[in-house]
Short mmCIF file of C-alpha atoms and ligand atoms in Angstrom, two decimals:
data_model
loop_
_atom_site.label_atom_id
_atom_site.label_comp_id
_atom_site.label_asym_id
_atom_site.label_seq_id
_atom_site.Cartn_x
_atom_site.Cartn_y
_atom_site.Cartn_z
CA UNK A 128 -11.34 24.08 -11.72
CA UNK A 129 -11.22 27.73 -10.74
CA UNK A 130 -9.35 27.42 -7.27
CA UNK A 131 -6.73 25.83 -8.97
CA UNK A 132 -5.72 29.20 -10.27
CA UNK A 133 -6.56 30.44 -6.94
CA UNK A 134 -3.51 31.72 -4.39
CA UNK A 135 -2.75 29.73 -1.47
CA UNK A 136 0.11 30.12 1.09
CA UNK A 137 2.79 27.09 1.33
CA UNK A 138 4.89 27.63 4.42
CA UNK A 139 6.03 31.20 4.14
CA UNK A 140 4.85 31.74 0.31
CA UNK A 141 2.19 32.95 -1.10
CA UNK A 142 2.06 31.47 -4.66
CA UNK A 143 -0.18 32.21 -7.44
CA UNK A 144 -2.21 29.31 -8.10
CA UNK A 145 -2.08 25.49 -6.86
CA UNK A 146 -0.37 23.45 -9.63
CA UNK A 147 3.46 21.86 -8.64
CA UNK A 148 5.86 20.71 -10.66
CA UNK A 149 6.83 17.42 -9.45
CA UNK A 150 10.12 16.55 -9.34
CA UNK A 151 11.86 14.35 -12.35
CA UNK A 152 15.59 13.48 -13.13
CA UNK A 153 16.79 14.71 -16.08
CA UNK A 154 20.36 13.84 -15.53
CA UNK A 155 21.97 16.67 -17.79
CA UNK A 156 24.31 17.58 -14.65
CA UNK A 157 27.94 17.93 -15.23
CA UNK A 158 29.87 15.41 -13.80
CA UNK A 159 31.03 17.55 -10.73
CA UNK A 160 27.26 17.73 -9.70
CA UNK A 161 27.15 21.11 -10.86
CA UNK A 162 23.40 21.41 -12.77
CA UNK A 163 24.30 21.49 -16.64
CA UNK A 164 24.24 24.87 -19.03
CA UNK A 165 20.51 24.28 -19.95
CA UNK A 166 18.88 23.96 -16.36
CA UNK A 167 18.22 27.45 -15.93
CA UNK A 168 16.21 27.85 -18.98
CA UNK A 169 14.28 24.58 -18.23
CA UNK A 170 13.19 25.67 -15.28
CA UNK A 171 12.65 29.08 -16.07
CA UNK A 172 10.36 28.18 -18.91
CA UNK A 173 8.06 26.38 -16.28
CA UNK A 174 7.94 29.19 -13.33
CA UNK A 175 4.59 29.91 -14.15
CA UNK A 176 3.51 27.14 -12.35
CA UNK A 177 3.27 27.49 -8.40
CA UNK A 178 6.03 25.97 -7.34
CA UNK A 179 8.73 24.21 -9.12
CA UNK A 180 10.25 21.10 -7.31
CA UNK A 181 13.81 20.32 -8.88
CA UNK A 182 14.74 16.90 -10.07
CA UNK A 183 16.27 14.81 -7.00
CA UNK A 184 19.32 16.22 -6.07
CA UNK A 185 22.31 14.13 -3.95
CA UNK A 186 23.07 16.11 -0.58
CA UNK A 187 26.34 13.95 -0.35
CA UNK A 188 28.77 12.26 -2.49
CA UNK A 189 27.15 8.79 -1.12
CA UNK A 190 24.04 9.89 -1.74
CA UNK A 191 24.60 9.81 -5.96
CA UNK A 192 22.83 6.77 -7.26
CA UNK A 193 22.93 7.86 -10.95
CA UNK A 194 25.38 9.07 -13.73
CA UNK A 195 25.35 13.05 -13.91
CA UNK A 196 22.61 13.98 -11.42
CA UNK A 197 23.26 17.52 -9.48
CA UNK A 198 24.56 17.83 -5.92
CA UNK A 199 23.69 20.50 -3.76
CA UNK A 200 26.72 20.15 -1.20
CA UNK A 201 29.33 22.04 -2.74
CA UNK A 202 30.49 25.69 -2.68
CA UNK A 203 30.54 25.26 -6.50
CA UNK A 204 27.20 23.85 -6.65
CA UNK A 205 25.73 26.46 -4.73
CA UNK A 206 27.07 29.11 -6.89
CA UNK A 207 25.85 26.69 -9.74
CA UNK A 208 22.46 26.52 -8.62
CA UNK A 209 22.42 30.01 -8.01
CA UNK A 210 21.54 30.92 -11.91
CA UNK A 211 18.62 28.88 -11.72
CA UNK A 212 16.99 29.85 -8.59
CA UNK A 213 17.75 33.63 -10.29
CA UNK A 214 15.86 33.29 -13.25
CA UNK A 215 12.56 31.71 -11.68
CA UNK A 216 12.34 34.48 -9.40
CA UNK A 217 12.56 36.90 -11.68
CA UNK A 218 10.16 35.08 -13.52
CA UNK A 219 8.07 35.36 -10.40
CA UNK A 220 8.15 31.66 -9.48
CA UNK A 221 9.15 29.75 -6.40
CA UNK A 222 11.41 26.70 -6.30
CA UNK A 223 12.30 23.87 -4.17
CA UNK A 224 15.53 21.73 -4.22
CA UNK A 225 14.59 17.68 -3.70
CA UNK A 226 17.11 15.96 -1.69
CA UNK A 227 17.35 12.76 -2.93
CA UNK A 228 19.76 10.19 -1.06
CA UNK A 229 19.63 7.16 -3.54
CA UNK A 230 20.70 4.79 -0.93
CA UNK A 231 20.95 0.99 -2.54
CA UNK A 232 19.88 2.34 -5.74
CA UNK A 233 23.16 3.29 -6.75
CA UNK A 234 25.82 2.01 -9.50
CA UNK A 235 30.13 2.74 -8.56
CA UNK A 236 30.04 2.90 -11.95
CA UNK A 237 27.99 5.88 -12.24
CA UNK A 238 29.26 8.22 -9.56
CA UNK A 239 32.80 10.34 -9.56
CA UNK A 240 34.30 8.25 -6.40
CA UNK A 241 33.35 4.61 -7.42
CA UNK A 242 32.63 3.73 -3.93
CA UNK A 243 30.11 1.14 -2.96
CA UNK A 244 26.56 2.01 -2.44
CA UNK A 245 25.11 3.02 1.34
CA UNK A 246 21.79 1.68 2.39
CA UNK A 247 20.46 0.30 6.12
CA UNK A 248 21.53 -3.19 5.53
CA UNK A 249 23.50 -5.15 3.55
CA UNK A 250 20.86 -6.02 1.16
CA UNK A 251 20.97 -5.69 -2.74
CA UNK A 252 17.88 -4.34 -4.05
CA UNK A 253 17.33 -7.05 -6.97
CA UNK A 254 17.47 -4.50 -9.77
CA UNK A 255 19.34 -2.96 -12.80
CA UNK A 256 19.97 0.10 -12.81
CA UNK A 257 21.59 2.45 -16.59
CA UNK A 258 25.34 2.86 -16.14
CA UNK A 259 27.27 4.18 -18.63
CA UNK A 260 27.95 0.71 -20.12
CA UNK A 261 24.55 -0.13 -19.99
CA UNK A 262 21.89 -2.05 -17.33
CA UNK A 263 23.87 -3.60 -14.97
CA UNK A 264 23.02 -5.32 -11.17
CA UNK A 265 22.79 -2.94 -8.14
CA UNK A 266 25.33 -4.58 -6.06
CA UNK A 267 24.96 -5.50 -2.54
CA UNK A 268 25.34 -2.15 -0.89
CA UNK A 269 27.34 -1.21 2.75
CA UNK A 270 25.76 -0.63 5.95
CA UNK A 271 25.53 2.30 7.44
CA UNK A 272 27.11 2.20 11.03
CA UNK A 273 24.75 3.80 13.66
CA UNK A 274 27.35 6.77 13.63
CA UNK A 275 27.20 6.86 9.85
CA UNK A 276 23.73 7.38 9.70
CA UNK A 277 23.90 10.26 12.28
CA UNK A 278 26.49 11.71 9.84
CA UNK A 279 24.07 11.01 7.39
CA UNK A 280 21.29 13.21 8.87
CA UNK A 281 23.81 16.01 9.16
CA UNK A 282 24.65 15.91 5.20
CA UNK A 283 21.16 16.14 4.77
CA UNK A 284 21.22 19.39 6.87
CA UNK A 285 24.47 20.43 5.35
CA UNK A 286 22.67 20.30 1.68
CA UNK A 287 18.93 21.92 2.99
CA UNK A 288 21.32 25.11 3.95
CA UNK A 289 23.40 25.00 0.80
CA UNK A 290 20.52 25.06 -0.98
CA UNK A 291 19.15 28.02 0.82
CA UNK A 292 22.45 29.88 -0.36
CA UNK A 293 22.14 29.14 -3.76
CA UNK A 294 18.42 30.89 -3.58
CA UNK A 295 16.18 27.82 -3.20
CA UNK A 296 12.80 28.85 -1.46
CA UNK A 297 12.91 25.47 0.18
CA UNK A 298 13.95 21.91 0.45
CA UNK A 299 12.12 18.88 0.03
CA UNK A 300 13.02 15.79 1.25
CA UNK A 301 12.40 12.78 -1.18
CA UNK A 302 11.16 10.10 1.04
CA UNK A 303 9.46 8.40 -1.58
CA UNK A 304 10.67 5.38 -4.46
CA UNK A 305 12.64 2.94 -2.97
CA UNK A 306 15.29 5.17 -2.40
CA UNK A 307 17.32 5.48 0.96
CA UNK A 308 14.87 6.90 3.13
CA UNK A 309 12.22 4.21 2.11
CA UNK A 310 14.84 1.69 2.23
CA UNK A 311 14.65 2.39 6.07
CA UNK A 312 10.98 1.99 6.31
CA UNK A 313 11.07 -0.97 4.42
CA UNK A 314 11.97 -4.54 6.33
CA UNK A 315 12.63 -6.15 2.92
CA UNK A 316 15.77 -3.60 3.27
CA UNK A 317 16.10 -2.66 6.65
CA UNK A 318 17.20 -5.40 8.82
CA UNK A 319 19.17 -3.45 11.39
CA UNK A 320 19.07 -4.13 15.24
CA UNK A 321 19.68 -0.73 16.50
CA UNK A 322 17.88 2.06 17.44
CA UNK A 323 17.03 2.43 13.08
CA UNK A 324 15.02 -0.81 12.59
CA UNK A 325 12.81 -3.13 13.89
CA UNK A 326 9.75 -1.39 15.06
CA UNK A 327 7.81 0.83 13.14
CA UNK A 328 9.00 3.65 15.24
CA UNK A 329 12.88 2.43 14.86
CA UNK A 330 12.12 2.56 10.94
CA UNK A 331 10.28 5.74 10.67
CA UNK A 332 13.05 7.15 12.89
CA UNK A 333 15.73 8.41 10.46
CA UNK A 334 12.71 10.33 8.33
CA UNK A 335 12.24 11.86 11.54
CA UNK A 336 15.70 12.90 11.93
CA UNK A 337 16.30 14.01 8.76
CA UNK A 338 13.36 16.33 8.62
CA UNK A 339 13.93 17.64 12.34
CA UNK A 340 17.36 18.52 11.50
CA UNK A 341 16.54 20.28 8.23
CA UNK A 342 14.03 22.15 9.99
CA UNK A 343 16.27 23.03 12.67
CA UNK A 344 18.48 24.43 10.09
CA UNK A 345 16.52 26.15 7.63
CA UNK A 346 12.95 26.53 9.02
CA UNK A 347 10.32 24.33 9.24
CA UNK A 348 8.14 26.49 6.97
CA UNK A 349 11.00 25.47 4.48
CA UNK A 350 11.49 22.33 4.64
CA UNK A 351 8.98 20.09 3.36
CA UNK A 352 8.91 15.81 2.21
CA UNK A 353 7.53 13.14 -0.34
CA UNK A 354 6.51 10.00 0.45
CA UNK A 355 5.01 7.41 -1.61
CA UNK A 356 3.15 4.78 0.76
CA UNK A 357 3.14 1.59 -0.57
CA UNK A 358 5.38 1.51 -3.35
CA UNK A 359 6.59 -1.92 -4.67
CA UNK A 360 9.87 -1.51 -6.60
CA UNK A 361 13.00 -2.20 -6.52
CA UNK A 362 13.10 -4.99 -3.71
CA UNK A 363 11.27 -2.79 -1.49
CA UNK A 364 8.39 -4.54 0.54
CA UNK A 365 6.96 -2.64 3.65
CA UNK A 366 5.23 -5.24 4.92
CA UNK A 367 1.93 -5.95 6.41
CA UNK A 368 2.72 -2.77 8.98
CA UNK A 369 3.48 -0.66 6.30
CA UNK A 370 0.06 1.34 6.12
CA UNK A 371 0.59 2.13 10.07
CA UNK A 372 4.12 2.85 9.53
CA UNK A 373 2.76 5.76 7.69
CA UNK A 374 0.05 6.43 9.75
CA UNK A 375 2.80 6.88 12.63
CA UNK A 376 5.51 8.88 10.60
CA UNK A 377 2.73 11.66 9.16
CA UNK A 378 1.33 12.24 12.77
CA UNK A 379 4.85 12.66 14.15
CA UNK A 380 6.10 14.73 11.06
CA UNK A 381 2.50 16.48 11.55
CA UNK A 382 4.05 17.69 14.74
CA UNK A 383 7.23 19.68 13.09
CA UNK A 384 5.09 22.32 11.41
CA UNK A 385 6.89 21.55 7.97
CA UNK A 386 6.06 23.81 4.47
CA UNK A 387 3.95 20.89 3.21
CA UNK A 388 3.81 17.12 2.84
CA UNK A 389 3.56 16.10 -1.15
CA UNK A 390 2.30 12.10 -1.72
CA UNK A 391 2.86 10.26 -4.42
CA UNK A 392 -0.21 8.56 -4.39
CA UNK A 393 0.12 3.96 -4.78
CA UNK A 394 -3.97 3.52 -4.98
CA UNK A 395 -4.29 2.92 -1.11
CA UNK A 396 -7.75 5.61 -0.87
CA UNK A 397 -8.06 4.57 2.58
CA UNK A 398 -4.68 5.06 3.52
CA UNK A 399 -5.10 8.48 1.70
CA UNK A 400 -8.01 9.34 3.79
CA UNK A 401 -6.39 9.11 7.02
CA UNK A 402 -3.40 10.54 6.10
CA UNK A 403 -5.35 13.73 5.08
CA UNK A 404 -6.98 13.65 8.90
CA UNK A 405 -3.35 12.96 10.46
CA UNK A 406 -1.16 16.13 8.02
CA UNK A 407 -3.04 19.09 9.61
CA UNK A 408 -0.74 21.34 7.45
CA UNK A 409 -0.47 21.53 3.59
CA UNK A 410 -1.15 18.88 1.48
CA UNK A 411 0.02 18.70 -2.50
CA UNK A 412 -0.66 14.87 -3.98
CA UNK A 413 0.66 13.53 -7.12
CA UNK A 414 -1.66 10.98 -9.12
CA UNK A 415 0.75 9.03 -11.44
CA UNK A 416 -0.68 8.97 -14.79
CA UNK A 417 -3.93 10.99 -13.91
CA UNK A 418 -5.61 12.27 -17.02
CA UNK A 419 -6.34 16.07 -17.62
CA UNK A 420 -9.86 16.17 -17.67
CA UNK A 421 -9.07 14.80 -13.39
CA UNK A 422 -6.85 18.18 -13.00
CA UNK A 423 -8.60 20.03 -9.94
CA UNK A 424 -10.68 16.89 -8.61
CA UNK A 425 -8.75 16.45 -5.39
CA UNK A 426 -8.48 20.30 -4.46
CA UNK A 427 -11.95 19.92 -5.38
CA UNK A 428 -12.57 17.56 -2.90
CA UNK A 429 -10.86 18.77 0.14
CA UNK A 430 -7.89 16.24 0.07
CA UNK A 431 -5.40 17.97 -1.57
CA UNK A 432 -4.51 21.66 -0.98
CA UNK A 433 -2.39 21.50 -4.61
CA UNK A 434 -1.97 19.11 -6.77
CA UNK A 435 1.63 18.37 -8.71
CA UNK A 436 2.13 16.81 -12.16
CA UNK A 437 5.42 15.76 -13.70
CA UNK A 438 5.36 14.83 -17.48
CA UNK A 439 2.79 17.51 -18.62
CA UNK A 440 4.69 19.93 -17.12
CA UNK A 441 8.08 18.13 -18.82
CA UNK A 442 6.25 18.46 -21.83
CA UNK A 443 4.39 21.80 -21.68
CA UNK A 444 6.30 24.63 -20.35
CA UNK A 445 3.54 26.72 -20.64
CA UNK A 446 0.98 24.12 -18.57
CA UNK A 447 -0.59 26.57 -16.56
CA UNK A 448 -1.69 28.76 -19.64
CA UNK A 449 -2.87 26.04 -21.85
CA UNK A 450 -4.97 24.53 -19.03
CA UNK A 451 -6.90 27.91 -18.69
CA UNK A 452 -7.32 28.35 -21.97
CA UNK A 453 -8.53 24.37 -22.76
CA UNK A 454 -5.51 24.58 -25.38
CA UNK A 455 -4.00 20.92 -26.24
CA UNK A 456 -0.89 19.39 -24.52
CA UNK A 457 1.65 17.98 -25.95
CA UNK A 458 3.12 14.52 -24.87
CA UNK A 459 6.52 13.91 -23.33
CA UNK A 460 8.92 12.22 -25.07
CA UNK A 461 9.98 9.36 -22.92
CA UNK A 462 13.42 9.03 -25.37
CA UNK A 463 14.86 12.46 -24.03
CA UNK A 464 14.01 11.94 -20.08
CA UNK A 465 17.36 10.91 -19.15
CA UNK A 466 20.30 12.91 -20.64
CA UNK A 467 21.17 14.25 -23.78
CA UNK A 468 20.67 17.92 -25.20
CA UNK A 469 18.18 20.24 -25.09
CA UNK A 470 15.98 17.69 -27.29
CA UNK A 471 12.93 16.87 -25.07
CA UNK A 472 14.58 19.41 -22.40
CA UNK A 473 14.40 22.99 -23.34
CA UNK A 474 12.44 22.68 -26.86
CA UNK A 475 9.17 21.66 -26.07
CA UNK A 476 7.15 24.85 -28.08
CA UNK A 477 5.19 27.49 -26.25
CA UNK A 478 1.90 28.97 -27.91
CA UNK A 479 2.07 31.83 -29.37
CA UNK A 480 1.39 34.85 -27.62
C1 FMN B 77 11.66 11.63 -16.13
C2 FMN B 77 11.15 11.45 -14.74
C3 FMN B 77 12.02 11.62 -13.67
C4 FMN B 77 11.56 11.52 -12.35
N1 FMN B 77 12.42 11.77 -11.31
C5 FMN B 77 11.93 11.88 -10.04
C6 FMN B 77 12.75 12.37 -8.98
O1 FMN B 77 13.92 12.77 -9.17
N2 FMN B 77 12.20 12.44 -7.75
C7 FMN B 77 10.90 12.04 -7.49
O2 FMN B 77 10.45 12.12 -6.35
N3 FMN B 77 10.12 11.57 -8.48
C8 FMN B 77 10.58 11.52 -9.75
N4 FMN B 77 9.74 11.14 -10.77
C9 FMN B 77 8.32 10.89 -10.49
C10 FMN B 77 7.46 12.14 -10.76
O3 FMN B 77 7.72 13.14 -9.78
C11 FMN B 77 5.96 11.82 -10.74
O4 FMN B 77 5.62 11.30 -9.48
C12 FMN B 77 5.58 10.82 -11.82
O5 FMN B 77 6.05 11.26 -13.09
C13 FMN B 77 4.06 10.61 -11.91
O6 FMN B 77 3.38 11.82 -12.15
P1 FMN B 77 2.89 12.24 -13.61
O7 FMN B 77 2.04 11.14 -14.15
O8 FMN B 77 2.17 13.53 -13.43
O9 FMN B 77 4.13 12.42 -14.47
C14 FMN B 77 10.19 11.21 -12.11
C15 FMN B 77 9.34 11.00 -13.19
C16 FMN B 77 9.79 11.14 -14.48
C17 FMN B 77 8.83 10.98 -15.63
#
């Protein structure tokens, strides 16, 4: 337990203990993608934790999936943002923007253009997804063209160095939950016959890109991405290769030097293991679900190097000073994830002091 409150350096941070908040949605954005009134206190309430990574963030008008989620592409969204990545400084925090590209997962319905969905094939994803008239299909999504997705890589780019204007310390990439990145990995998704699918190597190609070119343009020690081996949703199905897909994509993102690589853990241990022997950099896993009194017991173990957690930090701004004090969390209220006011946002009580 005590080298969780330990320093450790995270590309070119030092930060004052090992505890990330993961990145969640909270879709309280205005509808020009600029974050919503409240975001800077939200986040600033949690900057005691080591690093803060925002909720998923579009780097592209195509790359909105749901109803009033920020962008991070804008001149008006970097001055937006700007606020936020303000306050959690001065709160002596660090913060990372997630750029999240929804792909299929995306409604017209819930985005300011109404344009169809982008994805690597023409493949619906077999889900419903909250509009503002209620659950409705994901319809069959576009294409990319090989050209598109090139364009694609440069948004992503585009967005890593807006978000290093508005103050972010960082970028991560979200690679992770069926959204477009996985989509590429995925066969059940990814059906192209160019250079972007096929082979493992074809489908672990635009991950590549993406993160090369963010690197390029920000820093590797910047620049970091998720990835969540394995997942199942959504119509995503990574086949029998998918394990060595991973075991591929780590060794060659290994070789960028990135800030660190943060896994949403699926229950694949030996998958895990060897992805802990391929990422020679930092490591920060998430454990969906894990209970408190497992806080500490992969640092512990020499797999992770930090460890993030999403709904106890939703639900406790002060997490890192009630876990060194033993003091009782309280739960997250699932009813206030996903819009609204500062209900289950901004009002979840501190102790006293
Ligand atoms: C409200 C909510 C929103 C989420 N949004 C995102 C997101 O934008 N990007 C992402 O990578 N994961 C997202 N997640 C997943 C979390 O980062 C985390 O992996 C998950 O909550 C499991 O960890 P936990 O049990 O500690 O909460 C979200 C989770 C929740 C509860």
């Amino acid at each position: 337990m005590s080298t969780l409150f330990e320093p450790v350096r995270l590309g070119r941070y030092d930060l004052p203990n090992r505890l990330v908040m993961a990145p969640m949605t909270r879709s309280r954005a205005n509808a020009d993608g600029a974050p919503g009134d409240l975001a800077t206190e939200y986040y600033a309430q949690r900057a005691s934790v080591g690093l803060i990574v925002t909720e998923g963030t579009q780097p592209s008008s195509d790359g909105q999936g749901y109803m009033t989620t920020p962008g991070i592409y804008t001149p008006g969204h970097v001055a937006a943002w700007r606020p936020i990545t303000d306050a959690v400084h001065a709160k002596g925090g660090h913060i990372f923007i997630q750029l999240m590209h929804a792909g299929r997962m995306s409604h017209p319905d819930n985005t300011p253009h109404h344009r169809q969905g982008v994805a690597p094939s023409a493949i619906a994803p077999g889900a419903q997804m909250f509009t503002p008239t209620g659950p409705q299909d994901a319809p069959t999504p576009r294409a990319l063209s090989t050209d598109e997705v090139a364009q694609t890589v440069a948004d992503f780019a585009h967005a890593a160095r807006s978000a290093i204007q508005a103050g972010a310390d960082g970028v991560e990439i979200h690679g992770a939950n069926a959204y477009l990145i996985q989509q590429f990995f995925a066969p059940s998704a990814n059906q192209r016959t160019d250079r972007y699918g096929g082979s493992i190597e074809n489908r672990a190609r635009f991950a590549i890109e993406v993160a090369t070119a963010i690197a390029e343009a920000i820093g590797a020690d910047r620049t970091s991405i998720r990835l969540s081996p394995g997942t199942a949703l959504w119509g995503i199905d990574e086949g029998p290769d998918g394990p060595e897909l991973y075991r591929y994509l780590v060794g060659e993102l290994d070789k960028l030097g990135l800030a660190y690589l943060h896994i949403m853990d699926q229950g694949n241990d030996a998958l895990l293991a060897d992805i802990r022997r391929l990422w020679k950099g930092t490591l920060i896993i998430n454990r969906p679900g894990r209970a408190r009194d497992a806080i500490g017991t992969d640092i512990a173990s020499g797999l992770a190097d930090l460890e993030a957690y999403g709904q106890m930090i939703l639900a406790n701004p002060d997490f890192i000073e009630r876990l060194k004090i033993g003091a009782p969390f309280h739960e997250a209220d699932r009813m206030t994830f996903f819009g609204g006011t500062e209900k289950g946002y901004t009002d979840y009580p501190v102790m006293a002091a």
